[in-house]
PDB file of C-alpha atoms and ligand atoms in Angstrom:
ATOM      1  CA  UNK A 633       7.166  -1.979  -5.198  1.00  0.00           C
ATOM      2  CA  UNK A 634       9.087   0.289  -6.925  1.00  0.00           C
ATOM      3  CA  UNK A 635      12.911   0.951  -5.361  1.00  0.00           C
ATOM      4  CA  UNK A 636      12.291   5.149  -5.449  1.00  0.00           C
ATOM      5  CA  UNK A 637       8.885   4.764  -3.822  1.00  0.00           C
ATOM      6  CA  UNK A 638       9.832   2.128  -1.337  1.00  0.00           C
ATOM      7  CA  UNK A 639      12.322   4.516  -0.180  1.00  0.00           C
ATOM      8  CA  UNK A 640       9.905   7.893   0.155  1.00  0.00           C
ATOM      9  CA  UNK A 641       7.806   5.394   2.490  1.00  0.00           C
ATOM     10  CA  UNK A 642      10.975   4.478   4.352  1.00  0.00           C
ATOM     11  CA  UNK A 643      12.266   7.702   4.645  1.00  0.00           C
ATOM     12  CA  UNK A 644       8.879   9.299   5.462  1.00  0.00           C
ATOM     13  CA  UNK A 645       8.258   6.376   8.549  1.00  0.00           C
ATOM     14  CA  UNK A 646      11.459   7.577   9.381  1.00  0.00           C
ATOM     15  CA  UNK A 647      10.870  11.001   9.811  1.00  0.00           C
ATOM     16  CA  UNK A 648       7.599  10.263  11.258  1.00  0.00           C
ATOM     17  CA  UNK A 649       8.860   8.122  14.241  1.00  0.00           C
ATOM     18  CA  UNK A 650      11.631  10.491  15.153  1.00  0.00           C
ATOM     19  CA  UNK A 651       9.078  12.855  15.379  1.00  0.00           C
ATOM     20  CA  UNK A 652       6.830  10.875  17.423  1.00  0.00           C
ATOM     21  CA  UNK A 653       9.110  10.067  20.065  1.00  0.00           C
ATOM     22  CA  UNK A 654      10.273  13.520  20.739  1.00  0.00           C
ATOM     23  CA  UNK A 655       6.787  14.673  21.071  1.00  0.00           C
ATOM     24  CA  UNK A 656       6.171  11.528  23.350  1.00  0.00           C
ATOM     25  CA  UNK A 657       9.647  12.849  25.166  1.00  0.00           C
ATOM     26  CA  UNK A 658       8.348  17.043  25.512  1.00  0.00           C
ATOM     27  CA  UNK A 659       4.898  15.663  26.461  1.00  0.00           C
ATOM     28  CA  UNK A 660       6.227  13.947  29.214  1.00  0.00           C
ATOM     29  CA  UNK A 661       9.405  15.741  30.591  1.00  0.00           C
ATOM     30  CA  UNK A 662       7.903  18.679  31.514  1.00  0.00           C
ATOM     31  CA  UNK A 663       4.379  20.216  33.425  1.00  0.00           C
ATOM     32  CA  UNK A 664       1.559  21.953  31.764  1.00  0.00           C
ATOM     33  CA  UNK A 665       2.682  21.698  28.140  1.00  0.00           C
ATOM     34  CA  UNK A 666       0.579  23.823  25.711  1.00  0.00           C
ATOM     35  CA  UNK A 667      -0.963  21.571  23.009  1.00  0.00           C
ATOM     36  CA  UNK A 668      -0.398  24.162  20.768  1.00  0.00           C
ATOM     37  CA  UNK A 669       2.799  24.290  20.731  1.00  0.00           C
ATOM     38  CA  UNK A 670       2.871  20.681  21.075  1.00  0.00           C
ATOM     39  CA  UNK A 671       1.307  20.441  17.783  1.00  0.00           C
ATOM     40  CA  UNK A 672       3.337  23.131  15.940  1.00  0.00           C
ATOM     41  CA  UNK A 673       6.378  21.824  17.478  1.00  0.00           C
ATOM     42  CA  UNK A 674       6.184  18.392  15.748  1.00  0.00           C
ATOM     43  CA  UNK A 675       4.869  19.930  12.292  1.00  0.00           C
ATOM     44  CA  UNK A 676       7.740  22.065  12.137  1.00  0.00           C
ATOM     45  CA  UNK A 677      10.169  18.884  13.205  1.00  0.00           C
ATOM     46  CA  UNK A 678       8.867  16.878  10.429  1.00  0.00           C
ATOM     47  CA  UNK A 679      10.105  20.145   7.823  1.00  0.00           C
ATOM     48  CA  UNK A 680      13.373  20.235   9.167  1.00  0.00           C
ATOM     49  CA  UNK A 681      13.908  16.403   9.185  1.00  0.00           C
ATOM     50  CA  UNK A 682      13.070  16.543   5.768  1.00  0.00           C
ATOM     51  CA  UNK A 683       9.311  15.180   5.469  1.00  0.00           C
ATOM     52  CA  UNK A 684       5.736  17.246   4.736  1.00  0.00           C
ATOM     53  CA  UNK A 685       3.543  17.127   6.669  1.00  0.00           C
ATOM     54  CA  UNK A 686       0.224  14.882   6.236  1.00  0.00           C
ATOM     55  CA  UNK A 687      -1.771  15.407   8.306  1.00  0.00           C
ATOM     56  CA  UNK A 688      -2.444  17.814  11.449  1.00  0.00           C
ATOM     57  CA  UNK A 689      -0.423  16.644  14.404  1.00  0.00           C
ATOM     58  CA  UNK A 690      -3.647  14.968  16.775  1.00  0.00           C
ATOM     59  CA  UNK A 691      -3.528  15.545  20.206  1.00  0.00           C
ATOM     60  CA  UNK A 692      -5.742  13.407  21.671  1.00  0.00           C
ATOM     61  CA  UNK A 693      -6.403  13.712  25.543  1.00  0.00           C
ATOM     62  CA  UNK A 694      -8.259  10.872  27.773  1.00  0.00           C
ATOM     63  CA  UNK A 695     -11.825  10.057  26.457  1.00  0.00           C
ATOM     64  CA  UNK A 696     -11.303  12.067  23.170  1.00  0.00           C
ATOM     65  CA  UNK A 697     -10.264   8.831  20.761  1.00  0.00           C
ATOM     66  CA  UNK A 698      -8.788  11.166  17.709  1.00  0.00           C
ATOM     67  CA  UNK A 699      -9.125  13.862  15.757  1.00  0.00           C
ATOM     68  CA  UNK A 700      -7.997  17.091  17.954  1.00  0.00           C
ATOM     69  CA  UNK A 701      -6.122  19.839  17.063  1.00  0.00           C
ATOM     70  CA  UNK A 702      -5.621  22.563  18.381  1.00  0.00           C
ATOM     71  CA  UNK A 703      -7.067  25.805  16.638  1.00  0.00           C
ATOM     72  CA  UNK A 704      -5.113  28.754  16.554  1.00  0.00           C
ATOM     73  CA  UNK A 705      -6.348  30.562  19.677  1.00  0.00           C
ATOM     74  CA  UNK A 706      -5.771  26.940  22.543  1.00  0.00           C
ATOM     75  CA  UNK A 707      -5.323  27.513  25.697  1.00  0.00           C
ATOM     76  CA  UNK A 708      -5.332  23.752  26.613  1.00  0.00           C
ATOM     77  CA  UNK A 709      -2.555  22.514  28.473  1.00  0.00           C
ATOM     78  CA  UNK A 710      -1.552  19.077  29.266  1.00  0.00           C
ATOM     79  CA  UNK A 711      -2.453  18.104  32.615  1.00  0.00           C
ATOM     80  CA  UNK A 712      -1.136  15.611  35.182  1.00  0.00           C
ATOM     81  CA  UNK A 713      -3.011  12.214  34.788  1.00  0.00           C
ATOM     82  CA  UNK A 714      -3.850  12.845  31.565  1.00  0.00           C
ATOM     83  CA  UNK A 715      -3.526   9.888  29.027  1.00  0.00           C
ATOM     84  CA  UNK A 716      -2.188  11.927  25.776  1.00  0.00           C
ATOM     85  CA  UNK A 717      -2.673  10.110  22.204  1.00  0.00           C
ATOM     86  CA  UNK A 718      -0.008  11.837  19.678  1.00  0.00           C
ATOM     87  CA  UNK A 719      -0.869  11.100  16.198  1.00  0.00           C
ATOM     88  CA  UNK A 720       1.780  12.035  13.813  1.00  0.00           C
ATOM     89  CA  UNK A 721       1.670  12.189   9.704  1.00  0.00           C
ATOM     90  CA  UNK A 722       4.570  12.603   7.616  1.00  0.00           C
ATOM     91  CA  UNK A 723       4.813  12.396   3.520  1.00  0.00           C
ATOM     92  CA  UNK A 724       8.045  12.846   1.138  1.00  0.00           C
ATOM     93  CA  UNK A 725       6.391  12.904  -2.556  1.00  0.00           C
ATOM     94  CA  UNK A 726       2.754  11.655  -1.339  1.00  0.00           C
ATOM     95  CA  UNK A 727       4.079   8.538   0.200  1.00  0.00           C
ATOM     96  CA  UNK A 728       2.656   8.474   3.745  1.00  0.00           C
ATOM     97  CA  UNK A 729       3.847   7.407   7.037  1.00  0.00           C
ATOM     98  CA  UNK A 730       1.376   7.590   9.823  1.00  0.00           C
ATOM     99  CA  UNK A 731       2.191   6.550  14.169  1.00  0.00           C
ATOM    100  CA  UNK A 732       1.194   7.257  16.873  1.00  0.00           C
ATOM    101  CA  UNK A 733       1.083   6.537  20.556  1.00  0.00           C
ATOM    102  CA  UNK A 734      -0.127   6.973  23.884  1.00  0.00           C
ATOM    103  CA  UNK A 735       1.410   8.358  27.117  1.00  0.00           C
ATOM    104  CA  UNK A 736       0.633   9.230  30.435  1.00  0.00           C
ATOM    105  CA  UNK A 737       1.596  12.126  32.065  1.00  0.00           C
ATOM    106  CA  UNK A 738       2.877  11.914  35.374  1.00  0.00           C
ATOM    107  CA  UNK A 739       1.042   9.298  36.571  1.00  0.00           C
ATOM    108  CA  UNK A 740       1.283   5.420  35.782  1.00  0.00           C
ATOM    109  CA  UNK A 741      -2.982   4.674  36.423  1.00  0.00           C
ATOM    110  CA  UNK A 742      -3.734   3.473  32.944  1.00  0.00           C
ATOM    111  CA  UNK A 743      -0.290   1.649  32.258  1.00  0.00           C
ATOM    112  CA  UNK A 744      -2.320  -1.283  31.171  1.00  0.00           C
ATOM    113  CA  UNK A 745      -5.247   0.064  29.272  1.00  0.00           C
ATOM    114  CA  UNK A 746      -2.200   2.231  27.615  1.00  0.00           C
ATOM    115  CA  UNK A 747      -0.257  -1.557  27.159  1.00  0.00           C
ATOM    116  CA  UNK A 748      -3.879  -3.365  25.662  1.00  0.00           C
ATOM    117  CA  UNK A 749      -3.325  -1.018  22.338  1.00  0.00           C
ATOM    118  CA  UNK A 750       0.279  -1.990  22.435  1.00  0.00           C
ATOM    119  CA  UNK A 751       0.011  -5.433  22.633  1.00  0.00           C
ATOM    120  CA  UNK A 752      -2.503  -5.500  20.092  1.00  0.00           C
ATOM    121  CA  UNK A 753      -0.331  -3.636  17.283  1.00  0.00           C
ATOM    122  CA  UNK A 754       2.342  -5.746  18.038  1.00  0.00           C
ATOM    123  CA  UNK A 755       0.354  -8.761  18.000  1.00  0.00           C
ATOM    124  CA  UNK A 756      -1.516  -7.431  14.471  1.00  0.00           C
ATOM    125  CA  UNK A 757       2.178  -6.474  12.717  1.00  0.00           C
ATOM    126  CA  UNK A 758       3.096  -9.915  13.558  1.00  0.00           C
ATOM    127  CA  UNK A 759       0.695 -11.837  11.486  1.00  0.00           C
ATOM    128  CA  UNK A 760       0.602  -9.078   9.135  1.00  0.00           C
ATOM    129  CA  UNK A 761       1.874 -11.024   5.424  1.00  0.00           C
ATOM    130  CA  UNK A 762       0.768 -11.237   2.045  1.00  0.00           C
ATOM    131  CA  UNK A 763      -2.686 -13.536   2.231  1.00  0.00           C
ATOM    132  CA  UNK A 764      -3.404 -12.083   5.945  1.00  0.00           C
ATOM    133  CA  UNK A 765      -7.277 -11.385   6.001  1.00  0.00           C
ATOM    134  CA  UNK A 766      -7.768  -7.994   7.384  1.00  0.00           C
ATOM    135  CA  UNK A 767     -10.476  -9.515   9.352  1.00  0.00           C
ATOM    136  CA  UNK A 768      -8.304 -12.135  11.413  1.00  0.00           C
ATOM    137  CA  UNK A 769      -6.127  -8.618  12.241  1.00  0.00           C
ATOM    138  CA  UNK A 770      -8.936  -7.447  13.987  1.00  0.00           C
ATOM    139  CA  UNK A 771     -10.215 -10.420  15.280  1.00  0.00           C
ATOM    140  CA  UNK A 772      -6.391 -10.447  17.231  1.00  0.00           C
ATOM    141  CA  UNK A 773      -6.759  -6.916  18.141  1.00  0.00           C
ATOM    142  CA  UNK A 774     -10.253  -7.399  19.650  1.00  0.00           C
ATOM    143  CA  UNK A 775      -9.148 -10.719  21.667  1.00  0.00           C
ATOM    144  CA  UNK A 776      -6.103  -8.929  22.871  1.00  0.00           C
ATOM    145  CA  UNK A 777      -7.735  -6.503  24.392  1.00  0.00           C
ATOM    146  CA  UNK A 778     -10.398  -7.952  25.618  1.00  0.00           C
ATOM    147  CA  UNK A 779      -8.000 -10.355  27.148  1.00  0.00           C
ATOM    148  CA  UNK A 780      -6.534  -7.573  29.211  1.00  0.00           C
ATOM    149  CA  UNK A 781     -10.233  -7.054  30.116  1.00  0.00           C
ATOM    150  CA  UNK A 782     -10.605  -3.319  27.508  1.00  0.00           C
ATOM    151  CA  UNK A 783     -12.783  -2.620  25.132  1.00  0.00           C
ATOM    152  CA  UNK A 784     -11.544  -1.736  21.552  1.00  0.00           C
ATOM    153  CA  UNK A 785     -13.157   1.034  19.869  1.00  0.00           C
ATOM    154  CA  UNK A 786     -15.181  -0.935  16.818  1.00  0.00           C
ATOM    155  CA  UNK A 787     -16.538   2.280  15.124  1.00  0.00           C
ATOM    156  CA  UNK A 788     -12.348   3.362  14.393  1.00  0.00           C
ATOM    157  CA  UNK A 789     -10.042   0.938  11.700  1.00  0.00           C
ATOM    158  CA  UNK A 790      -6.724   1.149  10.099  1.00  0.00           C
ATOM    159  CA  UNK A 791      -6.659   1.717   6.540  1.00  0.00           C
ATOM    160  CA  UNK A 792      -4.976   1.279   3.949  1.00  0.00           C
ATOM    161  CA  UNK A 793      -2.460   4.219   2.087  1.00  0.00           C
ATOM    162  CA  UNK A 794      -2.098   5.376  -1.578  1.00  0.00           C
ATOM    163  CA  UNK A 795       0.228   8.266  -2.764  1.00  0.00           C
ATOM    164  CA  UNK A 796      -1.494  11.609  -1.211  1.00  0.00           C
ATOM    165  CA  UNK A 797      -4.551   9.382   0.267  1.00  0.00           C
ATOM    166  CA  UNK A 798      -4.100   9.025   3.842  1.00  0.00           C
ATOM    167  CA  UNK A 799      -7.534   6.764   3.697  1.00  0.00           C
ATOM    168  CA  UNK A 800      -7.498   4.387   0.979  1.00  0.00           C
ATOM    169  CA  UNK A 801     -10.206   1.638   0.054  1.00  0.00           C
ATOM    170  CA  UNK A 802      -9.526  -1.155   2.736  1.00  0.00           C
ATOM    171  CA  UNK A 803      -9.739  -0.723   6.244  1.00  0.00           C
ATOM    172  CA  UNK A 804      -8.214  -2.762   8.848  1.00  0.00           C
ATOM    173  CA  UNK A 805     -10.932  -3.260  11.474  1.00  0.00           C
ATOM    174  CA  UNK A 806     -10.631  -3.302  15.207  1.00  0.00           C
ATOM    175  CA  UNK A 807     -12.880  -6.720  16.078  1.00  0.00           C
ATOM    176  CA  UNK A 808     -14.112  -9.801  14.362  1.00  0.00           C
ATOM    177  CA  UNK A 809     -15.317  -8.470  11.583  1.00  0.00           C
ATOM    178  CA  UNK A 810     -17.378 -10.324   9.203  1.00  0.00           C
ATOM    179  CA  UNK A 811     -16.002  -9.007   5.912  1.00  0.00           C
ATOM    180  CA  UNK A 812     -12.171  -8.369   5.332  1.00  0.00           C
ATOM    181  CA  UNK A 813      -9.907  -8.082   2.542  1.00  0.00           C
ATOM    182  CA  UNK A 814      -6.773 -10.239   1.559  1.00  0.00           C
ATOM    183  CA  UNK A 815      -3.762  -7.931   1.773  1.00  0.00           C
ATOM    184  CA  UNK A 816      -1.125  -8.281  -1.449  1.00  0.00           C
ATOM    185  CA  UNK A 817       2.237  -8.388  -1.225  1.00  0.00           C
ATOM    186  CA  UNK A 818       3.341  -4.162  -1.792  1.00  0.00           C
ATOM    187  CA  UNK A 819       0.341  -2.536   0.209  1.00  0.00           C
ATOM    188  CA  UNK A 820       0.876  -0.118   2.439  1.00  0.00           C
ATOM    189  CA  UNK A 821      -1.392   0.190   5.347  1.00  0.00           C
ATOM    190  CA  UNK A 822      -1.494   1.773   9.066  1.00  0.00           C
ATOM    191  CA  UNK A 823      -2.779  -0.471  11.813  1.00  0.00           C
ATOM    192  CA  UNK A 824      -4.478   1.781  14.500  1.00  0.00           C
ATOM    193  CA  UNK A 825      -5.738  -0.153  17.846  1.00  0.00           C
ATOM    194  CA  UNK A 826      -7.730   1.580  20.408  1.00  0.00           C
ATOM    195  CA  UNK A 827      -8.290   0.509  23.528  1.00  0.00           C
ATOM    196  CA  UNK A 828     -11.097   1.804  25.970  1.00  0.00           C
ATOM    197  CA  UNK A 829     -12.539   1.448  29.435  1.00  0.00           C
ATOM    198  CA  UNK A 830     -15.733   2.583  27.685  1.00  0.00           C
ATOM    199  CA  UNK A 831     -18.436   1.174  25.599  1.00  0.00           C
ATOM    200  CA  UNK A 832     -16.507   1.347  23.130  1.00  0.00           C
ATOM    201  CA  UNK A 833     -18.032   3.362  19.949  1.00  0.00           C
ATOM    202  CA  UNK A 834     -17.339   6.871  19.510  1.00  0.00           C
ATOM    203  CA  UNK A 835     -19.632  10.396  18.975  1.00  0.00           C
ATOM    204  CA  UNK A 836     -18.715  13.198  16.336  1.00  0.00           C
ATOM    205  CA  UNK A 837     -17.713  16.405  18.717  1.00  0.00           C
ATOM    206  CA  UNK A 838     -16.136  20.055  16.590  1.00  0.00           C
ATOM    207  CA  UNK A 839     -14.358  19.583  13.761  1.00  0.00           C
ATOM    208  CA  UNK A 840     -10.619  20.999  13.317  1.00  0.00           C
ATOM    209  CA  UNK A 841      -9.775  19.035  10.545  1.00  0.00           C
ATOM    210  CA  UNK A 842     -10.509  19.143   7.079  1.00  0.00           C
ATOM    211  CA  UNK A 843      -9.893  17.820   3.748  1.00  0.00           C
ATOM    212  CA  UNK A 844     -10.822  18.508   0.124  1.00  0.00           C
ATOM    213  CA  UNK A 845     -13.338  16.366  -1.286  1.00  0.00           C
ATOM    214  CA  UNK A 846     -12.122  14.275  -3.710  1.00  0.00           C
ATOM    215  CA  UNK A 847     -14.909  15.243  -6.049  1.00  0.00           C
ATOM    216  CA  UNK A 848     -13.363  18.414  -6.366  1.00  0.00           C
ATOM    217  CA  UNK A 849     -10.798  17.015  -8.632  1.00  0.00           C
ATOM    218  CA  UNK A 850     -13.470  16.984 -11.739  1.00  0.00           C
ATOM    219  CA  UNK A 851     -13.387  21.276 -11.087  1.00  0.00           C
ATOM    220  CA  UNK A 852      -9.156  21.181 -11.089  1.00  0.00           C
ATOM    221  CA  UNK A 853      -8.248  21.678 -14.655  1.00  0.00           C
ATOM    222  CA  UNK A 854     -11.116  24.220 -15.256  1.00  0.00           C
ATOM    223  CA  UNK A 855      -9.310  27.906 -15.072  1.00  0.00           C
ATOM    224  CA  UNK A 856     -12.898  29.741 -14.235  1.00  0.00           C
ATOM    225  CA  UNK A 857     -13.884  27.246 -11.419  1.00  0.00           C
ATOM    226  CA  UNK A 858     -10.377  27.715  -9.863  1.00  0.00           C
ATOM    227  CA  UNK A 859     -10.634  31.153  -9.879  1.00  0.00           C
ATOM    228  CA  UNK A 860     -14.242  31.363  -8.397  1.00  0.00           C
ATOM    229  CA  UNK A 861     -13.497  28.691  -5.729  1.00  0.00           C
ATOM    230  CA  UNK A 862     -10.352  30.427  -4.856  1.00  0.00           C
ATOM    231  CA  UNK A 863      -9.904  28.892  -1.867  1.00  0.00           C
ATOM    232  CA  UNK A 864     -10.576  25.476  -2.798  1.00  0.00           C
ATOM    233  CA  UNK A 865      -7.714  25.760  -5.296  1.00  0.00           C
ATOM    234  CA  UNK A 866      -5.405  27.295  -2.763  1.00  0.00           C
ATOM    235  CA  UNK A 867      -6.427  24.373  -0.260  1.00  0.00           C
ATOM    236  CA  UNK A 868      -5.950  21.904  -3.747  1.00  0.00           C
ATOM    237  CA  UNK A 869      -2.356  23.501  -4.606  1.00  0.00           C
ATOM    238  CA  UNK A 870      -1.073  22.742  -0.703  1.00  0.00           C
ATOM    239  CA  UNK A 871      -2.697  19.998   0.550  1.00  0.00           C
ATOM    240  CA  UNK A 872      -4.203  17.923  -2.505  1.00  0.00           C
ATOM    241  CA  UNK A 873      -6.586  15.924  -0.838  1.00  0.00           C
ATOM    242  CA  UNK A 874      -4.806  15.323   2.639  1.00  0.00           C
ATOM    243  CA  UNK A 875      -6.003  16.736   5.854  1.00  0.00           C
ATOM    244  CA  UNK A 876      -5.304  20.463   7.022  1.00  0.00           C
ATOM    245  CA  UNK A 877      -6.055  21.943  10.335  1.00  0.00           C
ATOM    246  CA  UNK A 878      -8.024  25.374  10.353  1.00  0.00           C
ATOM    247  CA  UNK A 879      -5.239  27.133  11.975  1.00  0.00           C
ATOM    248  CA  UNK A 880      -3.027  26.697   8.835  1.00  0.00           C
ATOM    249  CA  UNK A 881      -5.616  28.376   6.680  1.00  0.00           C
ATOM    250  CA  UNK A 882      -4.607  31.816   8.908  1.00  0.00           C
ATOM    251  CA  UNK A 883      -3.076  33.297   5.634  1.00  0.00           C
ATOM    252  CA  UNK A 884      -5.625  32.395   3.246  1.00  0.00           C
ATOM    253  CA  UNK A 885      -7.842  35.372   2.607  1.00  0.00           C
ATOM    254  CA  UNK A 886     -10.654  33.353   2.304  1.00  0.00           C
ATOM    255  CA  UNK A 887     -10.759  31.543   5.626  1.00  0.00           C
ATOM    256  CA  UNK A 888     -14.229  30.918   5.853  1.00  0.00           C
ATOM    257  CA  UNK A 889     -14.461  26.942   5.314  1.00  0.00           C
ATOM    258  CA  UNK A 890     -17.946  26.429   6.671  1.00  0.00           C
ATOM    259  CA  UNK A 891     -19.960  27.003   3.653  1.00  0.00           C
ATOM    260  CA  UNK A 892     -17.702  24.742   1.625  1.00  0.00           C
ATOM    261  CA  UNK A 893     -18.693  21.834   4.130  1.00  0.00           C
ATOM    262  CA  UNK A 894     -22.110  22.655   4.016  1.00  0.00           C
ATOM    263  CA  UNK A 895     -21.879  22.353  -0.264  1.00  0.00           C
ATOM    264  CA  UNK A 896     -19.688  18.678   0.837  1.00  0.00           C
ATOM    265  CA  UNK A 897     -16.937  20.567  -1.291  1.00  0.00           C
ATOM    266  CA  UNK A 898     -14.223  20.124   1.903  1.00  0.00           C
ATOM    267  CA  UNK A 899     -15.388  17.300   4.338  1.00  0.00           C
ATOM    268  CA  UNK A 900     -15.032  17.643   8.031  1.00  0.00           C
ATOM    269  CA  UNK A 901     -13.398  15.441  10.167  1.00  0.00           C
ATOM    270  CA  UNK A 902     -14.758  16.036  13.889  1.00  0.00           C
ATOM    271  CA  UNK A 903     -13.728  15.135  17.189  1.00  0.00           C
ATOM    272  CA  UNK A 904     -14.466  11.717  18.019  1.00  0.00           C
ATOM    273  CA  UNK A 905     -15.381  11.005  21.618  1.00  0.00           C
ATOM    274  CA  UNK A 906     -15.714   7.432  23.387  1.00  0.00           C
ATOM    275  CA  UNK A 907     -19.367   7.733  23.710  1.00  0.00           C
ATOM    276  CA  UNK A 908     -19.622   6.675  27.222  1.00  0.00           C
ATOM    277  CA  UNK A 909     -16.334   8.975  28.408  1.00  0.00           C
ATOM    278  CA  UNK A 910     -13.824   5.992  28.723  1.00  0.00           C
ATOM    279  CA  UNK A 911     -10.449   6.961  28.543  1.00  0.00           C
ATOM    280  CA  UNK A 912      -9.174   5.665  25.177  1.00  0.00           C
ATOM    281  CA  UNK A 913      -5.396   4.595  24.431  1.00  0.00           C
ATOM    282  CA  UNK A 914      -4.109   4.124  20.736  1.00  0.00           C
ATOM    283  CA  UNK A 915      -0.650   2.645  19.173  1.00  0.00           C
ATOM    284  CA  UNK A 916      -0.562   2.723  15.086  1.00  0.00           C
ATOM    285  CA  UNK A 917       2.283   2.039  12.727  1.00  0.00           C
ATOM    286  CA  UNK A 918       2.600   2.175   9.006  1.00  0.00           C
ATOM    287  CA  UNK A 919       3.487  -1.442   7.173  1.00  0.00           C
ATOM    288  CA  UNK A 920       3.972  -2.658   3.922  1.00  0.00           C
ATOM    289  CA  UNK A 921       3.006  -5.947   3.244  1.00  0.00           C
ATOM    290  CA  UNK A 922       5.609  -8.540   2.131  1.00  0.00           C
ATOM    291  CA  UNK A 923       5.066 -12.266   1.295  1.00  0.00           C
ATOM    292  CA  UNK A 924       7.326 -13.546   4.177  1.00  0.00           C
ATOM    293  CA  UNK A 925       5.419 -10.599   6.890  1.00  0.00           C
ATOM    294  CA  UNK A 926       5.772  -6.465   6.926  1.00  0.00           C
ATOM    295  CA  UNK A 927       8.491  -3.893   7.449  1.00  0.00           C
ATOM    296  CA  UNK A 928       7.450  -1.433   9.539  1.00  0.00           C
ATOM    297  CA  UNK A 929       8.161   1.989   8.240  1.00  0.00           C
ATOM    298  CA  UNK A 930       7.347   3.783  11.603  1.00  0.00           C
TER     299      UNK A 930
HETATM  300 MN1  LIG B1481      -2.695   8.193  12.752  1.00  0.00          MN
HETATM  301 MN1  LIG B1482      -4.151   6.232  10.731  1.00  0.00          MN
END
């Protein structure tokens, strides 16, 4: 890998951790936090530390696996007993860092279901190395938590990560999958396990999160097209093809995204709930593969 863009991903992981644990830290040291300002909070953090932001800080609360929020009018407030996912995304130049983790707050109920997901990243980054079949990761992550008597969730994976693509072509599943891919020496990819009391499959709830469909890109260089599909080239210009949240789209004029997932032009990314209501706990750090194992970035 190049020196420059090794750097951007070790600079972004850094920024992206740091920001992590604080949130983990505000979540936790005080009562009735407002997700809100949860969220905001740890976008802004990752400015000032010198990242972008790539993604919509998730706040993910108890059977809700990923994928919330909050819009721009919350009123939801952290609650005691509730096992919190934080899901942070930082970029410097496209190159993407993406962790998260789980905590309780106030309570210690679900300290193992939260230390299943744990135990499985840690046992995934270890046999993480150029060669590694992305099918014996998740065969590791399945039998770790199933060890500890959890479920993971098999419809959610890792993936891999490109410059600006947060979701590149190989994922890293979360069982025994029967297909996998042979990871190279130089990619970069974010292992994500979830662990559930549930069933362990999730359903699509609202959507707060978007992204521009890559198809889009055939429409960039035409003048006219931008103009008429203003606010796909305002949503092109900031975000490229990474995920936004609705509530960022406050100054756009043209706010009304609906349509454009109804054409496919943005895609939606909804809530995803464990589809039996189990609580759900996640850990996920960014690697990049090496022939001897992985440096973490996050
Ligand atoms: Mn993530
Ligand atoms: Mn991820």
């Amino acid at each position: 890998m190049d020196a420059n863009i090794l750097q951007c991903y070790i600079d972004a992981g850094q920024v992206a951790s740091q920001v992590l644990r604080e949130a983990v830290k505000y979540a936790s040291h005080k009562v009735d936090v407002p997700v809100l300002e949860l969220a905001q909070i740890a976008e802004a953090r990752i400015i000032e530390l010198g990242g972008q932001v790539a993604f919509p800080c998730n706040i993910s609360i108890n059977e809700i696996a990923s994928h919330y929020t909050p819009p721009v009018n919350d009123s939801l407030k952290l609650q005691k007993g509730d096992v919190v996912k934080i899901d942070v995304g930082a970029h410097i130049d496209g190159y993407i860092a993406d962790t998260a983790a789980t905590v309780e707050i106030s309570t210690n109920k679900h300290t193992k279901l939260i230390g299943a997901s744990k135990k499985a990243l840690r046992n995934a980054i270890s046999m993480t190395c150029a060669g590694t079949n992305t099918k014996d990761i998740g065969k590791v992550i399945e039998s770790t938590i199933n060890e500890m008597g959890f479920s993971p969730i098999y419809d959610l994976t890792g993936h891999s990560l490109k410059q600006y693509s947060l979701h590149a072509n190989v994922n890293i599943p979360n069982y025994a999958a029967s297909f996998g891919n042979t990871l190279l020496a130089g990619n970069v990819i974010a292992i994500e396990p979830f662990a559930t009391y549930g069933k362990g499959t999730t359903r699509n709830g609202d959507a707060y999160i978007f992204s521009l469909n890559k198809r889009f890109e055939k429409h960039i260089h035409n003048e006219s097209n931008m103009h008429s599909k203003s606010l796909l080239g305002d949503i092109y210009k900031q975000y490229r093809y990474l995920p936004f949240a609705r509530r960022w789209l406050e100054d756009i004029v043209d706010s009304n995204i609906d349509n454009y997932v109804a054409t496919g032009d943005i895609i939606a990314y909804p809530v995803l709930h464990e589809i039996s209501g189990g609580i759900v706990s996640q850990f996920e750090h960014t690697v990049i593969v090496d022939e001897s194992g992985c440096i973490v970035t996050t």
